[in-house]
Coordinates of C-alpha atoms in Angstrom, one line a residue:
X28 CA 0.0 0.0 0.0
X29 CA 3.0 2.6 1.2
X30 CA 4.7 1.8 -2.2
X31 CA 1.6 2.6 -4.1
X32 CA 1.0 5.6 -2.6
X33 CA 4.6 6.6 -3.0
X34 CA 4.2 6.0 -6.7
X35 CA 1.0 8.1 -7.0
X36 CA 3.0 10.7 -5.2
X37 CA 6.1 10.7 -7.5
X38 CA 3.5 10.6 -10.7
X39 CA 2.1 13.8 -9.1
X40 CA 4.9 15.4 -8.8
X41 CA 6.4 14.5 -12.0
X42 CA 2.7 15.6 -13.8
X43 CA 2.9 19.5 -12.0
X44 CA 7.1 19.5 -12.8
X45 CA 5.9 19.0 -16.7
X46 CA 2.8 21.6 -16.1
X47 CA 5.5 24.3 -15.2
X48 CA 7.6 23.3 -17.9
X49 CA 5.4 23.5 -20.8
X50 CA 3.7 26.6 -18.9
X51 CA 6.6 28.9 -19.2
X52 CA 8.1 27.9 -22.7
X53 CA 4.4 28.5 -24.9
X54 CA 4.6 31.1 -27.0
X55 CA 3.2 34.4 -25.9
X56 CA 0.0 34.1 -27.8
X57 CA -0.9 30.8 -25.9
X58 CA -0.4 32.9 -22.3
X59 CA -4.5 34.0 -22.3
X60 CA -3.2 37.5 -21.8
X61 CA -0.7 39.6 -24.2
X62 CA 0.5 42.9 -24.1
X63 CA 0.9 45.9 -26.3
X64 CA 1.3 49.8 -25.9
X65 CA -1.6 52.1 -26.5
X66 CA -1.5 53.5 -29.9
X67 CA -0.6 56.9 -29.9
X68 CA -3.3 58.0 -32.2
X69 CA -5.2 57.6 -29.4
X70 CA -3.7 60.4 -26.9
X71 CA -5.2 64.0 -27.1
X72 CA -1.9 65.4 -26.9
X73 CA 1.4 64.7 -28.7
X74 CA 3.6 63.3 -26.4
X75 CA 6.9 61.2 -26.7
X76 CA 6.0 59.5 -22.5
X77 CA 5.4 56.3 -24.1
X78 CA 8.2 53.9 -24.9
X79 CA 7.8 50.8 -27.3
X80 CA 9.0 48.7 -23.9
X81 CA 6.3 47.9 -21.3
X82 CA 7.0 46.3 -18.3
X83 CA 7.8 42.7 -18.5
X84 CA 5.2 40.0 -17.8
X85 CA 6.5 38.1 -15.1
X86 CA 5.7 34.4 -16.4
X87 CA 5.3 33.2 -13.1
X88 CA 2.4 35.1 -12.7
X89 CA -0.2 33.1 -14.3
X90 CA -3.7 34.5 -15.6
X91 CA -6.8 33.0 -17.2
X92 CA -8.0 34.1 -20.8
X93 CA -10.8 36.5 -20.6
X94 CA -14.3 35.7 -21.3
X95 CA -15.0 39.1 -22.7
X96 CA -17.5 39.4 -25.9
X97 CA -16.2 42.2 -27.8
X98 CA -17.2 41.4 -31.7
X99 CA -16.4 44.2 -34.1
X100 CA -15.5 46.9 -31.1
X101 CA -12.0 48.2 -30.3
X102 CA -12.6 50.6 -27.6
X103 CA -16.1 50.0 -26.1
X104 CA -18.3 46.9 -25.2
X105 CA -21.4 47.3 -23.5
X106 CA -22.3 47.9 -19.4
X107 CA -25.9 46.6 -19.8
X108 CA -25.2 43.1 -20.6
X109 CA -22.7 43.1 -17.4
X110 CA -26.6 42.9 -15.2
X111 CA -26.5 38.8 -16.5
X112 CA -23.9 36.4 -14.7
X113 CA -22.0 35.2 -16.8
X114 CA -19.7 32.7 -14.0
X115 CA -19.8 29.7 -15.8
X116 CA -16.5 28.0 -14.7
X117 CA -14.9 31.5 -14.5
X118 CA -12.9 31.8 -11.4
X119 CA -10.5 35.1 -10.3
X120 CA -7.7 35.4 -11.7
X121 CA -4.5 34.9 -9.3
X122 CA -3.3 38.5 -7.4
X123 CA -1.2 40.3 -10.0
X124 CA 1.2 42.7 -7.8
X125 CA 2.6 45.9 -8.5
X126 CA 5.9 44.9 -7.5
X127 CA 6.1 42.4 -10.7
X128 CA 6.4 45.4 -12.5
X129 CA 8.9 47.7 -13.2
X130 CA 7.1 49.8 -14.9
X131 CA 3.0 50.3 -16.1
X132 CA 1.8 47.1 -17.9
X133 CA 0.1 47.8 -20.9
X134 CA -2.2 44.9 -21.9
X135 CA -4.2 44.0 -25.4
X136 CA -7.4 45.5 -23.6
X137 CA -5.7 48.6 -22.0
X138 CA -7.8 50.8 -24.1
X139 CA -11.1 48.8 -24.1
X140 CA -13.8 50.7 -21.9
X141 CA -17.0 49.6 -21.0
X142 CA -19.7 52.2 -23.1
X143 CA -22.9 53.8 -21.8
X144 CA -26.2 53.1 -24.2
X145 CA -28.2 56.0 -22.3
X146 CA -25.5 58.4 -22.0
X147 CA -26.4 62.0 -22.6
X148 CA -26.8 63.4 -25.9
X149 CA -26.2 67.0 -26.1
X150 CA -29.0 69.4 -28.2
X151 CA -26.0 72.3 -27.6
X152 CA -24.4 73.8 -30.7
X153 CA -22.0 75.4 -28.5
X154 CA -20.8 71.8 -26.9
X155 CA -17.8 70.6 -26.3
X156 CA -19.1 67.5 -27.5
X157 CA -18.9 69.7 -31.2
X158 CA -15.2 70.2 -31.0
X159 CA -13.6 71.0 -34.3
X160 CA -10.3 70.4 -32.6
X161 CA -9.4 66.7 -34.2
X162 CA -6.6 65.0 -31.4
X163 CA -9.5 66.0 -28.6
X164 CA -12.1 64.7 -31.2
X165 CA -10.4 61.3 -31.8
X166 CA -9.9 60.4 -27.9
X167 CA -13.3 61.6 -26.9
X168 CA -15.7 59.2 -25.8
X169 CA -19.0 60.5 -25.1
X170 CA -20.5 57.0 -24.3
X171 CA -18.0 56.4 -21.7
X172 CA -19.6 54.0 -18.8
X173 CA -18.8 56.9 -15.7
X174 CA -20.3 55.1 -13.1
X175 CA -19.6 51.8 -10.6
X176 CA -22.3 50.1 -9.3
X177 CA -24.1 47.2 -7.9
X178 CA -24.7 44.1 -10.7
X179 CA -21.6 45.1 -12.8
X180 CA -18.7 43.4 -11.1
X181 CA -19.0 39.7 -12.1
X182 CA -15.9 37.4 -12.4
X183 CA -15.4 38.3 -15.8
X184 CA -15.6 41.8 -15.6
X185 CA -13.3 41.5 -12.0
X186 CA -10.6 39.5 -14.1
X187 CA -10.5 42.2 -16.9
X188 CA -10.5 44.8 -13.9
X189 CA -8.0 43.0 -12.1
X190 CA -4.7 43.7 -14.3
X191 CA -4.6 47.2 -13.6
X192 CA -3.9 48.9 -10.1
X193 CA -6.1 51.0 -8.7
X194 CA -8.2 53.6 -9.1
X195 CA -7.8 52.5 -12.5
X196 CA -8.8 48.8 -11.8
X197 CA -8.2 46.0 -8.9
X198 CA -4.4 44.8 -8.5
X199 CA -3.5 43.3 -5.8
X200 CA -7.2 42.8 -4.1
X201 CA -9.3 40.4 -3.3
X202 CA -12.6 39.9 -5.6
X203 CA -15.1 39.0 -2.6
X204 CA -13.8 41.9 -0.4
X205 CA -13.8 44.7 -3.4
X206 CA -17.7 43.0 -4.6
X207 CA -19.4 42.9 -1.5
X208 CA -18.7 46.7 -1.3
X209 CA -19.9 47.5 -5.0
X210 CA -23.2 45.4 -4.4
X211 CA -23.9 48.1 -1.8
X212 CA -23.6 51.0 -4.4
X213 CA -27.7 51.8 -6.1
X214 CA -27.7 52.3 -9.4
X215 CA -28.6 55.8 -10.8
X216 CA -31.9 56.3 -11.6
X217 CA -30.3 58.1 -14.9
X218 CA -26.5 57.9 -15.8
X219 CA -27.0 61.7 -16.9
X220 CA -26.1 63.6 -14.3
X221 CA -27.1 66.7 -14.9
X222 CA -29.7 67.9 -16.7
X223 CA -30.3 70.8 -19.1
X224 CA -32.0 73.8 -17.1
X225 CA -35.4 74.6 -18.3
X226 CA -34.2 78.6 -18.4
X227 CA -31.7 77.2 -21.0
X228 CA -33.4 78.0 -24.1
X229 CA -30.5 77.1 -26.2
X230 CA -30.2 73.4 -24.4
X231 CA -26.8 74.6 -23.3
X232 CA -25.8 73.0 -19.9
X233 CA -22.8 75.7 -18.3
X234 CA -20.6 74.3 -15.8
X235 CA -17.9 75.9 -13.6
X236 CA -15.1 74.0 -11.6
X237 CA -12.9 75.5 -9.2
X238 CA -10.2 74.3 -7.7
X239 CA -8.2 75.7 -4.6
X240 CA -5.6 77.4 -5.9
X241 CA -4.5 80.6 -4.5
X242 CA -4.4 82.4 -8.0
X243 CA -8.6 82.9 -6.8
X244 CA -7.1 85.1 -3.6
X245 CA -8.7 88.6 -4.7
X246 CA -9.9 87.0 -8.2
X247 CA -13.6 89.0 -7.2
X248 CA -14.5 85.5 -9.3
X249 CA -17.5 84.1 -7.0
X250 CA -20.1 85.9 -8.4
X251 CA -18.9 84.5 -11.8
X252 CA -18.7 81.5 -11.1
X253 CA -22.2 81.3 -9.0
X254 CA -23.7 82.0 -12.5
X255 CA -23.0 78.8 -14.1
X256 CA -25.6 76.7 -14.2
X257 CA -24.0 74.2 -12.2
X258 CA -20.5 74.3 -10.0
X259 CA -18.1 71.4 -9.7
X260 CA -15.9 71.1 -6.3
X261 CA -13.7 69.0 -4.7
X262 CA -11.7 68.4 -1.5
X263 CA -11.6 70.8 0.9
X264 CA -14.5 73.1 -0.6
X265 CA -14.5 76.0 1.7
X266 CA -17.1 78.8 0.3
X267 CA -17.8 80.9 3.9
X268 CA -16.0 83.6 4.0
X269 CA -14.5 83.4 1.0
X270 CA -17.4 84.2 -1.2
X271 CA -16.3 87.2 -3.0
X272 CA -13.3 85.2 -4.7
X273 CA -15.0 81.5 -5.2
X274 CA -18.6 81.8 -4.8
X275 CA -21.2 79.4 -1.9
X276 CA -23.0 77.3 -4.9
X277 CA -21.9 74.1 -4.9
X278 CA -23.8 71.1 -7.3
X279 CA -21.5 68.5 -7.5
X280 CA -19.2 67.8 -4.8
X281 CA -15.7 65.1 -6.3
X282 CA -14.0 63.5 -3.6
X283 CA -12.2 60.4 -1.7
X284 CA -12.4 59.3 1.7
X285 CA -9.0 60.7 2.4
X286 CA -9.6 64.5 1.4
X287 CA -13.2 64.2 2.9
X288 CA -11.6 62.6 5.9
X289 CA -8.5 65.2 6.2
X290 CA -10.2 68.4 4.7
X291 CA -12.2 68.4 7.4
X292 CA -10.0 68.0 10.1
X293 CA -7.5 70.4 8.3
X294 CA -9.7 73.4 7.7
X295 CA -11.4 72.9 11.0
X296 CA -10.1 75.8 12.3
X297 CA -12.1 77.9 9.0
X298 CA -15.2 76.3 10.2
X299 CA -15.5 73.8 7.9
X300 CA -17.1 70.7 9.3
X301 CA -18.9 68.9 6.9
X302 CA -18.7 68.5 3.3
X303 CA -21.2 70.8 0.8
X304 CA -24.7 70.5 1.5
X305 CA -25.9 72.5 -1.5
X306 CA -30.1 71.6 -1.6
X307 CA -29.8 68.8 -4.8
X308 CA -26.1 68.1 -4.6
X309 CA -24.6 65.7 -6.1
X310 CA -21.6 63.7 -4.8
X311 CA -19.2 61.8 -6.5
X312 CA -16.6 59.9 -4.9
X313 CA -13.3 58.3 -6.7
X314 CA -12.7 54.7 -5.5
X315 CA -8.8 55.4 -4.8
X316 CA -7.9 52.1 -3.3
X317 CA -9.1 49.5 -1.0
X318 CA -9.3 52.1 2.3
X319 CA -12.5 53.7 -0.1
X320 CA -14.4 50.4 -0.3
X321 CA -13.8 50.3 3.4
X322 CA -15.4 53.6 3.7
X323 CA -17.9 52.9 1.2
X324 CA -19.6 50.2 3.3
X325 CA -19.8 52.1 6.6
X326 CA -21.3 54.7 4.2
X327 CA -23.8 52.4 2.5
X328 CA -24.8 50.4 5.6
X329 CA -24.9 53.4 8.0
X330 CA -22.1 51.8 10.0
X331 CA -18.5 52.5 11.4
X332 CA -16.1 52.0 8.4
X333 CA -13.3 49.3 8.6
X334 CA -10.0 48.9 7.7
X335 CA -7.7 52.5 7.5
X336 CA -10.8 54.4 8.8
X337 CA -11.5 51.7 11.7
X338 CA -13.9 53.4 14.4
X339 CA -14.9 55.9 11.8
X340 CA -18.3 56.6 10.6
X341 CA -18.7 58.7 7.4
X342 CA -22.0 59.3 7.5
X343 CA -20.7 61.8 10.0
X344 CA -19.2 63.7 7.5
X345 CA -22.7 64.9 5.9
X346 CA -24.3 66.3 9.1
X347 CA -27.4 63.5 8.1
X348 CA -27.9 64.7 4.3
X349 CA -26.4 62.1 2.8
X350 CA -29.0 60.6 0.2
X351 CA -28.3 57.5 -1.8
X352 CA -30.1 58.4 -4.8
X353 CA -27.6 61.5 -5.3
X354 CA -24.2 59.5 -4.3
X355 CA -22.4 58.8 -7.5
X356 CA -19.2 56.4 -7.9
X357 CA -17.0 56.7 -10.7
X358 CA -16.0 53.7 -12.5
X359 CA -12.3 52.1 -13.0
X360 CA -12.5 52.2 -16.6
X361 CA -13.5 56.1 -17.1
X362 CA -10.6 56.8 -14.8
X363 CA -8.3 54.8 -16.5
X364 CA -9.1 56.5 -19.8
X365 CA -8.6 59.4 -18.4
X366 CA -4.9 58.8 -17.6
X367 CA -4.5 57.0 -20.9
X368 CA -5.8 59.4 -23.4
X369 CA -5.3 62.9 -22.1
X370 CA -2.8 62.2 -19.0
X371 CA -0.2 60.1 -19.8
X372 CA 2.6 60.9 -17.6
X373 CA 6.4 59.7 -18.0
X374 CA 6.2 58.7 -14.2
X375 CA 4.1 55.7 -15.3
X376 CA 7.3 54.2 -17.3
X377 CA 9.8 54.4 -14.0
X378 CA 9.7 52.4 -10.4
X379 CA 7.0 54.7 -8.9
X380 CA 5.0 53.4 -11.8
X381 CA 2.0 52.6 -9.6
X382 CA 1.8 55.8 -7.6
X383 CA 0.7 57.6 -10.5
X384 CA -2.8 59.4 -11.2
X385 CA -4.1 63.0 -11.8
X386 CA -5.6 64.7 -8.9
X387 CA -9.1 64.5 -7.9
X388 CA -9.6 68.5 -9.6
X389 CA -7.8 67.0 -13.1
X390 CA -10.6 64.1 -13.0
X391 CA -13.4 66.2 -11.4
X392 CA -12.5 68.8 -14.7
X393 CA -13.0 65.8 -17.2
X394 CA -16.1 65.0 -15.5
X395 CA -17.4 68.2 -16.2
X396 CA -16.2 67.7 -19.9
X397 CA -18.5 64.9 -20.3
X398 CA -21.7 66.0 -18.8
X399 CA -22.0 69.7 -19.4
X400 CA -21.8 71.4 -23.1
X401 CA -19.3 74.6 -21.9
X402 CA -17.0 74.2 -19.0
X403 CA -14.9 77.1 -17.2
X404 CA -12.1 76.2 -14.7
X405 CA -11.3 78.4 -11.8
X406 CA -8.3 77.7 -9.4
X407 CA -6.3 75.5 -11.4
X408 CA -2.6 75.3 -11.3
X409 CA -0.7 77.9 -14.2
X410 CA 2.4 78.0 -15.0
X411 CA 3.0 80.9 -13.0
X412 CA 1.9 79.1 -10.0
X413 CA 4.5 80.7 -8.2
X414 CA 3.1 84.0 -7.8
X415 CA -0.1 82.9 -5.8
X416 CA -0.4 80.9 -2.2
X417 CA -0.8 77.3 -2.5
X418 CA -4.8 77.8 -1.4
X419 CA -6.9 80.3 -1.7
X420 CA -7.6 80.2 2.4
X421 CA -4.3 81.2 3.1
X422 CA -4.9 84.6 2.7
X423 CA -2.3 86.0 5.1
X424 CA -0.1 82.6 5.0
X425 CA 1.5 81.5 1.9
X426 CA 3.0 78.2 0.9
X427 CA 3.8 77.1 -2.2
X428 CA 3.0 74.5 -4.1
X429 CA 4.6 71.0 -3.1
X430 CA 4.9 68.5 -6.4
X431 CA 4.1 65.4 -5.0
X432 CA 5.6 62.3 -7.2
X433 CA 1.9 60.9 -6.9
X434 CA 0.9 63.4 -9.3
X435 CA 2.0 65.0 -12.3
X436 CA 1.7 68.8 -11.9
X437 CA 3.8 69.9 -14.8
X438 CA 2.0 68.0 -16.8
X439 CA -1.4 69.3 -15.4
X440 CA -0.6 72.9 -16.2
X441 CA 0.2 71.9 -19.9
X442 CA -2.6 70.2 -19.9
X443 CA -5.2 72.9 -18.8
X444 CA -3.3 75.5 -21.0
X445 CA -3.9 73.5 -24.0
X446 CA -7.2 72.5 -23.1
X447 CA -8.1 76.8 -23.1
X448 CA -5.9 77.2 -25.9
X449 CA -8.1 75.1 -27.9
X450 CA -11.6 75.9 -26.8
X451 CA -12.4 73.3 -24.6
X452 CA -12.3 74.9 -21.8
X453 CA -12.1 78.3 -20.4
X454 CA -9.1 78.3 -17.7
X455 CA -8.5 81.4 -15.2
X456 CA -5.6 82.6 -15.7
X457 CA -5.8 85.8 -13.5
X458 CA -6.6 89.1 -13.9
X459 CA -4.7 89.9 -16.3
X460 CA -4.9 87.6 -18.6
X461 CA -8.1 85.6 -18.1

């Protein structure tokens, strides 16, 4: 009996030796997975920050083919069909890790994106959606799926998700953890989330977003920027006493748990204690990492949060006017096309690869640019950046700018320029040259 058993054993052994073997010597196009850059002609702005040499596929990292149905479509397959299972035998992928990478992997579906069938079709003729100017009009994608929520994240979808590290996907998590949380997020009643003003006789919907930069100190720009139809916030958006320069209106408030979290403690001392609570608001959060889902399930179930924010209970933050049918999150895949086709950054082909991502006013901007027709940005970092406070609070206390490698801020000011410099937006520039 012993010797049988140790011949089963050595069989075994001898079977999962030859698995390994043959496993790491198939050719590439055997793997399930391959890899490839993003095609420039994709990227709004001409940029040499991609290299012809992603990172390296560690082969010892083995993942599954994925069961994704994309016939005839390169860039967008549809959210509604994600409502049906589709398990089958499908199981999660193993944990990719960002330390397997030297550098951003770039897969075959990098620039795949799940699309939105009912997303808003603007009557504007003035709408950015009209562009004439042709990079912006080529990586534009109007029907991009903006929001996360409950009935999307099946295995299939979690094992396309799952190659990219967050906020632009799920590396390094665990599928059960990160799902029970999105379960918890309702579904918008409507993906559009704002609608055109009935005053607006030319179906024109006029958005403002301001930012805290100091260049607003003595800008005299609230009053403008109250008469937007709408106003787009984010972070630490102090209004009281500071009216005059940024305006009190507030409709859509962007955000994380962190800068909710450590706004509020930091500008305590301005009196601000809560986030916006505009009558009608709408808030958006960005799922930043796994410390978000944490907070998003205290949120959602009324309960303390888990995790980074143990003993805390965010519901706290919105002084009891937090409604669920007016909490938005933003989805992986519009985030990730954000950095891919209008913010690619060199930092993304160096070690601190996976710290990368624009800042929550850079994604709160493109927000804007896909759900209002004319957008105007106020308190955005300029090249001469140097000449204002780092916030627009510190009136009598002035600190500079700090360029965090978690950001790209060069990159950001380009950006905005260009964006003005084309028509796309409208960027504050000061007084003197607005």
């Amino acid at each position: 009996m012993k010797k049988a058993l140790g011949f089963i054993s050595l069989f075994l052994t001898s079977c999962l030796l030859l698995y390994v073997v043959l496993w790491i010597n198939f050719p590439e196009q055997w793997n399930g997975i391959k890899r490839k850059v993003v095609g420039s002609k994709f990227l709004w702005r001409e940029t040499n920050e991609h290299t012809d040499d992603p990172a390296p596929i560690n082969k010892s990292i083995i993942t599954s083919a994925l069961n994704l149905s994309l016939p005839g479509v390169t860039n967008l397959y549809d959210a509604e069909n994600l409502s049906v299972e589709r398990e089958d035998n499908t199981t999660p992928i193993p944990i990719l890790y960002k330390t397997n990478f030297t550098k951003l992997p770039v897969w075959d579906f990098e620039d795949v994106y799940l699309q939105d069938h009912d997303a808003r079709k603007p009557i504007c003729s003035k709408s950015i959606y009209n562009t004439k100017d042709p990079k912006f009009k080529e990586a534009f994608l109007p029907n991009i799926q903006l929001w996360l929520y409950r009935g999307q994240l099946n295995l299939s979808e979690w094992n396309r998700l799952a190659h990219f590290n967050n906020p632009f996907g799920f590396m390094e998590y665990k599928y059960d953890e990160i799902r029970t949380a999105v379960d918890l997020i309702p579904k918008p009643k409507s993906s559009i989330l704002l609608p055109v003003l009935e005053s607006a006789k030319d179906g024109c919907i006029r958005c403002a977003v301001v930012g805290s930069g100091g260049i607003l100190n003595n800008s005299k720009m609230g009053k403008e920027i109250d008469s937007h139809d709408y106003v787009f916030r984010m972070n630490g958006a102090l209004t009281k006493g500071f009216e005059e320069d940024v305006g009190n209106k507030t409709s859509v408030y962007v955000h994380t748990a962190f800068s909710v979290y450590a706004t509020i403690l930091g500008l305590h001392q301005f009196g601000y204690d809560s986030v916006p609570q505009d009558e009608g608001i709408k808030y958006v959060m960005i799922p930043e990492g796994l410390r978000d889902f944490h907070w998003l399930r205290g949120l959602l179930e009324g309960k303390m949060a888990t995790g980074d924010f143990k003993g805390v209970r965010p519901l706290s933050f919105f002084k009891g006017h937090f409604n669920e049918s007016r909490f938005y999150v933003l989805h992986p895949d519009f985030l990730r096309y954000i950095r891919n086709r209008f913010m690619p950054s060199k930092q993304m082909q160096g070690n601190y690869w996976a710290m990368y991502r624009p800042t929550n006013g850079a994604f709160a901007l493109f927000l804007a640019l896909h759900t209002c027709d004319i957008v105007d940005a106020y308190g955005f970092i300029t090249e001469d950046h140097h000449k204002y406070s780092n916030y627009y609070f510190e009136k009598f206390k002035k600190t500079n700018v700090i360029f965090y490698i978690n950001h790209d801020y060069n990159l950001e000011i380009k950006t905005w320029k260009e964006l003005h410099d084309t028509g796309i937006i409208r960027l504050y520039q000061g007084q003197k040259n607005t």
